[in-house]
Amino acid sequence: MSEGEIIYLDHAAATPLVPEAAAAMADAYRDAPGNPSAMGRWGRAAARVLRQARERLAHVVGVHPDRLLFTSGGTESIGLAVLGSLQGRAGGHVITSALEHPAVLGSVRMLEQRGFEVTRVPPERTGVVDPSRFAAAARSDTVLACLMHVNNELGTIQPLEAALAGVKERAPRCLTVVDAVQSLTRLALEPDRWSADLVALSGHKIGGPRGVGALITAKRRPEKLFGGGDQEWGVRPGTQNVPGVVGFAAAADHGEQTRPQRAARASEVADAFLKELAERVPGAQVNGAAEARMPWILNVSVAGLPSEALVRGMEEHGVCVSAGAACHARSQKPSHVLESIGVASHLGTVRVSFGASNTPDHARRAVEALALTLQRYALP
Amino acid sequence: MMQFILRYGELFLKGGNRPFFERCLVDGVRRVVRSLGGRVQRLHGRVVVEISDEHEVEVRERLAHVFGLMSFSRVTLVEPEIEALCVAAVAEAQGALQDWEGEGPRTFKVETRRSDKRFPMKSPDISRQVGTAVGRAIDLPVDLSHPELRVEVEIGSQRTFVTTRRYPGPGGLPEGSAGPVQLLLSGGIDSPVAGYLLAKRGCILLPTTFESPPYTGEDAREKVIDLCGQLARYAGPMRLRIMRFTEVQLEIQRRCPPRMAVVLYRRMMLRAAQRAAQMEGALAVATGDSLGQVASQTLENLSTISEVATLPILRPLVTFDKAETITLAGRIGTFDISIRPHVDCCSLFVPDHPEIHASSEAAQKAEAKLGDPDALAQEMVDTSEVVEIGDPYNKSTSSS
Ligand SMILES: Cc1ncc(COP(=O)(O)O)c(C=O)c1O
């Protein structure tokens, strides 16, 4: 591998901490070392910092601070929304899509084992769930519907508004859950317009720290999944990660304020990638329909090398991408998302995901790395 | 402080090689006890280890892995006087009863070995007198043919001791006494076991592995490194040579008949391993092949593969069933490492219908398409990397 700079194009797996978040966290570690639930000066200071972080993030996402619960990340937020909302219920019908993140599919599977009936609506070949198909799955006994905003492997945007409104029309008392982990600070977050009751967010995909997340709740909050103190209204017991949520709020604020510029940059970078790709690797196929994608994530399949070899080969050229999603990159099983949209299983696939610091030149060098990898190692 | 007496076989003690074998054995023992602060001394036909009591369990575990040892005992050293012997034997026997697992012995026997003829009593008389003392103390009858508790008395010119605790050693020949062997090591189950068996016969292991990045990854390499780490418990520190196989493997894929691929891979690996062996002074090349286990291991294919080497090829597993290899792999601690799921280059690009009767002519004809196979092999050696595998018992000697 060439020494020197690594071009990091795996932001859908994790983003580096933005300086704004790092600075805010350093302040919090220094100024609020206490436990926010404790009495006394230190406790009060920590509680104040926690409250300010909650207000800041609530402002960024446009909800009242009382509707914002802090958690340990996207997975926990989703688990709390899906399992906590149906705590105590013996059964009912649940709708989700086949291209959800394992966080959703895993929690929904637990519901199924507890006696719930689950419909997993398959996406179209475009990588988008047809909203009328999703809504049509709703029944009078549908208690929960869960759909992601942006798919983490393909970057495709799901038609939340039409799908969830359609569900509510048929099943007015159904709770709706949105996984907005990948879209936060990349697209507008509009829970009300989407008819979303609960929205799951995560810190480390947006320049915040790992291990922090949030759940936007409806007026009625989910029930706790485990016992403890009365932090987070008793719904999520346990001492809050104060510096973590401070960093999360700072990253979200910064990301939201710079969203237009960053979105424009992302489009420019993605365009450069696609243009170069068409020239250098004409046989490549980009998964997910162009008109449905956000520019931050591109999913590219080629013949001649398996996904893992593509990723390693590109790393030899100093470019870091992933094979599908990070969560199953090591399992070498075909991704359920690619399977669900019918990507041929003999193809190798890489996910390229851009961040604020990437440039069109990085995109071109990534294509170059892909082309050289194929040239050097691919078999017919 | 606690003393162990280590026994080794008599076979290799004949002739002028005895000092050499003994030195190898003492080196092997030193290697495993050094980090525990153990002191090793060579006596006449025995090795003595002196070590702090707290390490008893650990040192027993380690000595059980030192090749060349037939058995070893924790002993009580005594003055060479009959009264002292009786007192020590009673204490040893009582201790043994206390630590006995299960129901406790029903019979005992005293055995005496007297190599210092200056001691005024003969062995049978010593046994009888010590036996009377022990029998009175622990209230058990003597059984001379099948005793359940054995009290051993040994009167040597330098040390006299009593013991009731004898543990089996692994047998074999002392570490390094046979000389260096180039071992073809994959991430699979078989080749580490082959390495173990060779080390047991005194071979110094020079492991060589092949990888095909980017088809194989860092995980596959780590697996082989970990396998070497486990082998190093038995064989001491070693240097793993890692050869890049990607280009050769791709060339074979692109140019040669698919049916011949596996035989051609193996011929290329063997050529490269032999070159490394010659460079490093190894006297043989070893593999984990087992007759008929996979397609490349028919007699015809083994012979077509072997012909590219001039050094002897050692295949310690040639008659092993897979189940036997797996059992041994489990016992020596390599199995759990070998079954980690990573792609290695031996499982890459394996055709659905491999040739099982590859003739020498067919292999040569297919190989002609590769240009000069010897030059390719040399290139693999020239571009290889070496990873130092430290001694697991003496971490500081690791330089990797
Ligand atoms: C779409 C989506 N949902 C949920 C998660 C899980 O979030 P976290 O890693 O914070 O638990 C991720 C990230 O892995 C994701 O991409």
PDB file of N, CA and C in Angstrom, chain B residues 240-288:
ATOM      1  N   LEU B 240       8.196 -17.119  10.587  1.00  0.00           N
ATOM      2  CA  LEU B 240       7.208 -17.487   9.563  1.00  0.00           C
ATOM      3  C   LEU B 240       7.512 -16.739   8.277  1.00  0.00           C
ATOM      4  N   ARG B 241       7.672 -17.499   7.217  1.00  0.00           N
ATOM      5  CA  ARG B 241       7.894 -16.859   5.916  1.00  0.00           C
ATOM      6  C   ARG B 241       6.563 -16.785   5.171  1.00  0.00           C
ATOM      7  N   ILE B 242       6.229 -15.601   4.705  1.00  0.00           N
ATOM      8  CA  ILE B 242       4.952 -15.418   4.022  1.00  0.00           C
ATOM      9  C   ILE B 242       5.218 -15.090   2.559  1.00  0.00           C
ATOM     10  N   MET B 243       4.731 -15.935   1.675  1.00  0.00           N
ATOM     11  CA  MET B 243       4.970 -15.715   0.250  1.00  0.00           C
ATOM     12  C   MET B 243       3.688 -15.292  -0.437  1.00  0.00           C
ATOM     13  N   ARG B 244       3.822 -14.344  -1.327  1.00  0.00           N
ATOM     14  CA  ARG B 244       2.683 -13.853  -2.086  1.00  0.00           C
ATOM     15  C   ARG B 244       2.443 -14.778  -3.276  1.00  0.00           C
ATOM     16  N   PHE B 245       1.225 -15.298  -3.341  1.00  0.00           N
ATOM     17  CA  PHE B 245       0.904 -16.310  -4.350  1.00  0.00           C
ATOM     18  C   PHE B 245      -0.052 -15.765  -5.404  1.00  0.00           C
ATOM     19  N   THR B 246      -0.536 -14.534  -5.195  1.00  0.00           N
ATOM     20  CA  THR B 246      -1.616 -14.001  -6.043  1.00  0.00           C
ATOM     21  C   THR B 246      -1.320 -14.125  -7.533  1.00  0.00           C
ATOM     22  N   GLU B 247      -0.176 -13.585  -7.938  1.00  0.00           N
ATOM     23  CA  GLU B 247       0.088 -13.483  -9.374  1.00  0.00           C
ATOM     24  C   GLU B 247       0.215 -14.868  -9.999  1.00  0.00           C
ATOM     25  N   VAL B 248       0.909 -15.764  -9.308  1.00  0.00           N
ATOM     26  CA  VAL B 248       1.077 -17.115  -9.840  1.00  0.00           C
ATOM     27  C   VAL B 248      -0.285 -17.809  -9.924  1.00  0.00           C
ATOM     28  N   GLN B 249      -1.069 -17.633  -8.881  1.00  0.00           N
ATOM     29  CA  GLN B 249      -2.375 -18.279  -8.868  1.00  0.00           C
ATOM     30  C   GLN B 249      -3.262 -17.735 -10.004  1.00  0.00           C
ATOM     31  N   LEU B 250      -3.208 -16.431 -10.209  1.00  0.00           N
ATOM     32  CA  LEU B 250      -4.021 -15.848 -11.288  1.00  0.00           C
ATOM     33  C   LEU B 250      -3.523 -16.311 -12.651  1.00  0.00           C
ATOM     34  N   GLU B 251      -2.198 -16.392 -12.803  1.00  0.00           N
ATOM     35  CA  GLU B 251      -1.654 -16.864 -14.077  1.00  0.00           C
ATOM     36  C   GLU B 251      -2.111 -18.300 -14.367  1.00  0.00           C
ATOM     37  N   ILE B 252      -2.084 -19.133 -13.339  1.00  0.00           N
ATOM     38  CA  ILE B 252      -2.532 -20.514 -13.514  1.00  0.00           C
ATOM     39  C   ILE B 252      -4.010 -20.519 -13.910  1.00  0.00           C
ATOM     40  N   GLN B 253      -4.783 -19.665 -13.252  1.00  0.00           N
ATOM     41  CA  GLN B 253      -6.201 -19.570 -13.582  1.00  0.00           C
ATOM     42  C   GLN B 253      -6.421 -19.118 -15.017  1.00  0.00           C
ATOM     43  N   ARG B 254      -5.623 -18.165 -15.443  1.00  0.00           N
ATOM     44  CA  ARG B 254      -5.854 -17.576 -16.765  1.00  0.00           C
ATOM     45  C   ARG B 254      -5.350 -18.479 -17.878  1.00  0.00           C
ATOM     46  N   ARG B 255      -4.272 -19.228 -17.637  1.00  0.00           N
ATOM     47  CA  ARG B 255      -3.594 -19.888 -18.753  1.00  0.00           C
ATOM     48  C   ARG B 255      -3.676 -21.402 -18.763  1.00  0.00           C
ATOM     49  N   CYS B 256      -3.953 -22.004 -17.647  1.00  0.00           N
ATOM     50  CA  CYS B 256      -3.841 -23.459 -17.588  1.00  0.00           C
ATOM     51  C   CYS B 256      -5.226 -24.107 -17.481  1.00  0.00           C
ATOM     52  N   PRO B 257      -5.315 -25.389 -17.846  1.00  0.00           N
ATOM     53  CA  PRO B 257      -6.606 -26.068 -17.762  1.00  0.00           C
ATOM     54  C   PRO B 257      -7.090 -26.106 -16.309  1.00  0.00           C
ATOM     55  N   PRO B 258      -8.332 -25.742 -16.076  1.00  0.00           N
ATOM     56  CA  PRO B 258      -8.852 -25.697 -14.705  1.00  0.00           C
ATOM     57  C   PRO B 258      -8.641 -27.005 -13.945  1.00  0.00           C
ATOM     58  N   ARG B 259      -8.765 -28.139 -14.630  1.00  0.00           N
ATOM     59  CA  ARG B 259      -8.629 -29.420 -13.933  1.00  0.00           C
ATOM     60  C   ARG B 259      -7.257 -29.571 -13.284  1.00  0.00           C
ATOM     61  N   MET B 260      -6.266 -28.923 -13.873  1.00  0.00           N
ATOM     62  CA  MET B 260      -4.891 -29.091 -13.398  1.00  0.00           C
ATOM     63  C   MET B 260      -4.525 -28.094 -12.295  1.00  0.00           C
ATOM     64  N   ALA B 261      -5.427 -27.150 -12.020  1.00  0.00           N
ATOM     65  CA  ALA B 261      -5.049 -26.006 -11.187  1.00  0.00           C
ATOM     66  C   ALA B 261      -4.443 -26.415  -9.841  1.00  0.00           C
ATOM     67  N   VAL B 262      -5.111 -27.336  -9.148  1.00  0.00           N
ATOM     68  CA  VAL B 262      -4.655 -27.625  -7.784  1.00  0.00           C
ATOM     69  C   VAL B 262      -3.255 -28.252  -7.784  1.00  0.00           C
ATOM     70  N   VAL B 263      -3.039 -29.174  -8.716  1.00  0.00           N
ATOM     71  CA  VAL B 263      -1.714 -29.799  -8.806  1.00  0.00           C
ATOM     72  C   VAL B 263      -0.658 -28.746  -9.144  1.00  0.00           C
ATOM     73  N   LEU B 264      -1.027 -27.822 -10.012  1.00  0.00           N
ATOM     74  CA  LEU B 264      -0.056 -26.782 -10.390  1.00  0.00           C
ATOM     75  C   LEU B 264       0.222 -25.841  -9.217  1.00  0.00           C
ATOM     76  N   TYR B 265      -0.820 -25.481  -8.457  1.00  0.00           N
ATOM     77  CA  TYR B 265      -0.574 -24.660  -7.256  1.00  0.00           C
ATOM     78  C   TYR B 265       0.439 -25.357  -6.350  1.00  0.00           C
ATOM     79  N   ARG B 266       0.174 -26.638  -6.127  1.00  0.00           N
ATOM     80  CA  ARG B 266       1.016 -27.355  -5.165  1.00  0.00           C
ATOM     81  C   ARG B 266       2.460 -27.486  -5.673  1.00  0.00           C
ATOM     82  N   ARG B 267       2.602 -27.676  -6.968  1.00  0.00           N
ATOM     83  CA  ARG B 267       3.966 -27.749  -7.512  1.00  0.00           C
ATOM     84  C   ARG B 267       4.690 -26.420  -7.325  1.00  0.00           C
ATOM     85  N   MET B 268       3.957 -25.325  -7.574  1.00  0.00           N
ATOM     86  CA  MET B 268       4.603 -24.021  -7.410  1.00  0.00           C
ATOM     87  C   MET B 268       4.952 -23.757  -5.941  1.00  0.00           C
ATOM     88  N   MET B 269       4.057 -24.132  -5.061  1.00  0.00           N
ATOM     89  CA  MET B 269       4.335 -23.919  -3.632  1.00  0.00           C
ATOM     90  C   MET B 269       5.556 -24.722  -3.196  1.00  0.00           C
ATOM     91  N   LEU B 270       5.613 -25.937  -3.674  1.00  0.00           N
ATOM     92  CA  LEU B 270       6.720 -26.810  -3.294  1.00  0.00           C
ATOM     93  C   LEU B 270       8.045 -26.284  -3.835  1.00  0.00           C
ATOM     94  N   ARG B 271       8.006 -25.813  -5.086  1.00  0.00           N
ATOM     95  CA  ARG B 271       9.228 -25.235  -5.655  1.00  0.00           C
ATOM     96  C   ARG B 271       9.714 -24.068  -4.798  1.00  0.00           C
ATOM     97  N   ALA B 272       8.770 -23.181  -4.453  1.00  0.00           N
ATOM     98  CA  ALA B 272       9.153 -21.999  -3.682  1.00  0.00           C
ATOM     99  C   ALA B 272       9.639 -22.404  -2.292  1.00  0.00           C
ATOM    100  N   ALA B 273       8.938 -23.369  -1.692  1.00  0.00           N
ATOM    101  CA  ALA B 273       9.328 -23.794  -0.338  1.00  0.00           C
ATOM    102  C   ALA B 273      10.713 -24.426  -0.366  1.00  0.00           C
ATOM    103  N   GLN B 274      10.997 -25.187  -1.404  1.00  0.00           N
ATOM    104  CA  GLN B 274      12.310 -25.824  -1.486  1.00  0.00           C
ATOM    105  C   GLN B 274      13.421 -24.777  -1.630  1.00  0.00           C
ATOM    106  N   ARG B 275      13.126 -23.737  -2.400  1.00  0.00           N
ATOM    107  CA  ARG B 275      14.131 -22.677  -2.534  1.00  0.00           C
ATOM    108  C   ARG B 275      14.384 -21.985  -1.197  1.00  0.00           C
ATOM    109  N   ALA B 276      13.296 -21.731  -0.479  1.00  0.00           N
ATOM    110  CA  ALA B 276      13.454 -21.123   0.847  1.00  0.00           C
ATOM    111  C   ALA B 276      14.225 -22.075   1.762  1.00  0.00           C
ATOM    112  N   ALA B 277      13.908 -23.364   1.647  1.00  0.00           N
ATOM    113  CA  ALA B 277      14.572 -24.362   2.495  1.00  0.00           C
ATOM    114  C   ALA B 277      16.076 -24.347   2.237  1.00  0.00           C
ATOM    115  N   GLN B 278      16.444 -24.326   0.977  1.00  0.00           N
ATOM    116  CA  GLN B 278      17.869 -24.358   0.647  1.00  0.00           C
ATOM    117  C   GLN B 278      18.559 -23.101   1.159  1.00  0.00           C
ATOM    118  N   MET B 279      17.838 -21.980   1.035  1.00  0.00           N
ATOM    119  CA  MET B 279      18.401 -20.720   1.500  1.00  0.00           C
ATOM    120  C   MET B 279      18.637 -20.753   3.012  1.00  0.00           C
ATOM    121  N   GLU B 280      17.724 -21.386   3.722  1.00  0.00           N
ATOM    122  CA  GLU B 280      17.792 -21.352   5.177  1.00  0.00           C
ATOM    123  C   GLU B 280      18.438 -22.600   5.778  1.00  0.00           C
ATOM    124  N   GLY B 281      18.910 -23.479   4.922  1.00  0.00           N
ATOM    125  CA  GLY B 281      19.600 -24.658   5.430  1.00  0.00           C
ATOM    126  C   GLY B 281      18.694 -25.765   5.934  1.00  0.00           C
ATOM    127  N   ALA B 282      17.432 -25.763   5.522  1.00  0.00           N
ATOM    128  CA  ALA B 282      16.539 -26.847   5.941  1.00  0.00           C
ATOM    129  C   ALA B 282      16.898 -28.122   5.188  1.00  0.00           C
ATOM    130  N   LEU B 283      16.694 -29.248   5.845  1.00  0.00           N
ATOM    131  CA  LEU B 283      17.124 -30.517   5.266  1.00  0.00           C
ATOM    132  C   LEU B 283      15.993 -31.271   4.592  1.00  0.00           C
ATOM    133  N   ALA B 284      14.751 -30.765   4.778  1.00  0.00           N
ATOM    134  CA  ALA B 284      13.596 -31.434   4.172  1.00  0.00           C
ATOM    135  C   ALA B 284      12.452 -30.427   4.094  1.00  0.00           C
ATOM    136  N   VAL B 285      11.456 -30.788   3.293  1.00  0.00           N
ATOM    137  CA  VAL B 285      10.234 -29.988   3.214  1.00  0.00           C
ATOM    138  C   VAL B 285       9.116 -30.863   3.769  1.00  0.00           C
ATOM    139  N   ALA B 286       8.203 -30.258   4.545  1.00  0.00           N
ATOM    140  CA  ALA B 286       7.136 -31.064   5.144  1.00  0.00           C
ATOM    141  C   ALA B 286       5.773 -30.486   4.785  1.00  0.00           C
ATOM    142  N   THR B 287       4.792 -31.361   4.630  1.00  0.00           N
ATOM    143  CA  THR B 287       3.426 -30.932   4.336  1.00  0.00           C
ATOM    144  C   THR B 287       2.445 -31.703   5.226  1.00  0.00           C
ATOM    145  N   GLY B 288       1.225 -31.240   5.235  1.00  0.00           N
ATOM    146  CA  GLY B 288       0.181 -31.915   6.011  1.00  0.00           C
ATOM    147  C   GLY B 288      -0.638 -32.887   5.183  1.00  0.00           C
TER     148      GLY B 288
END
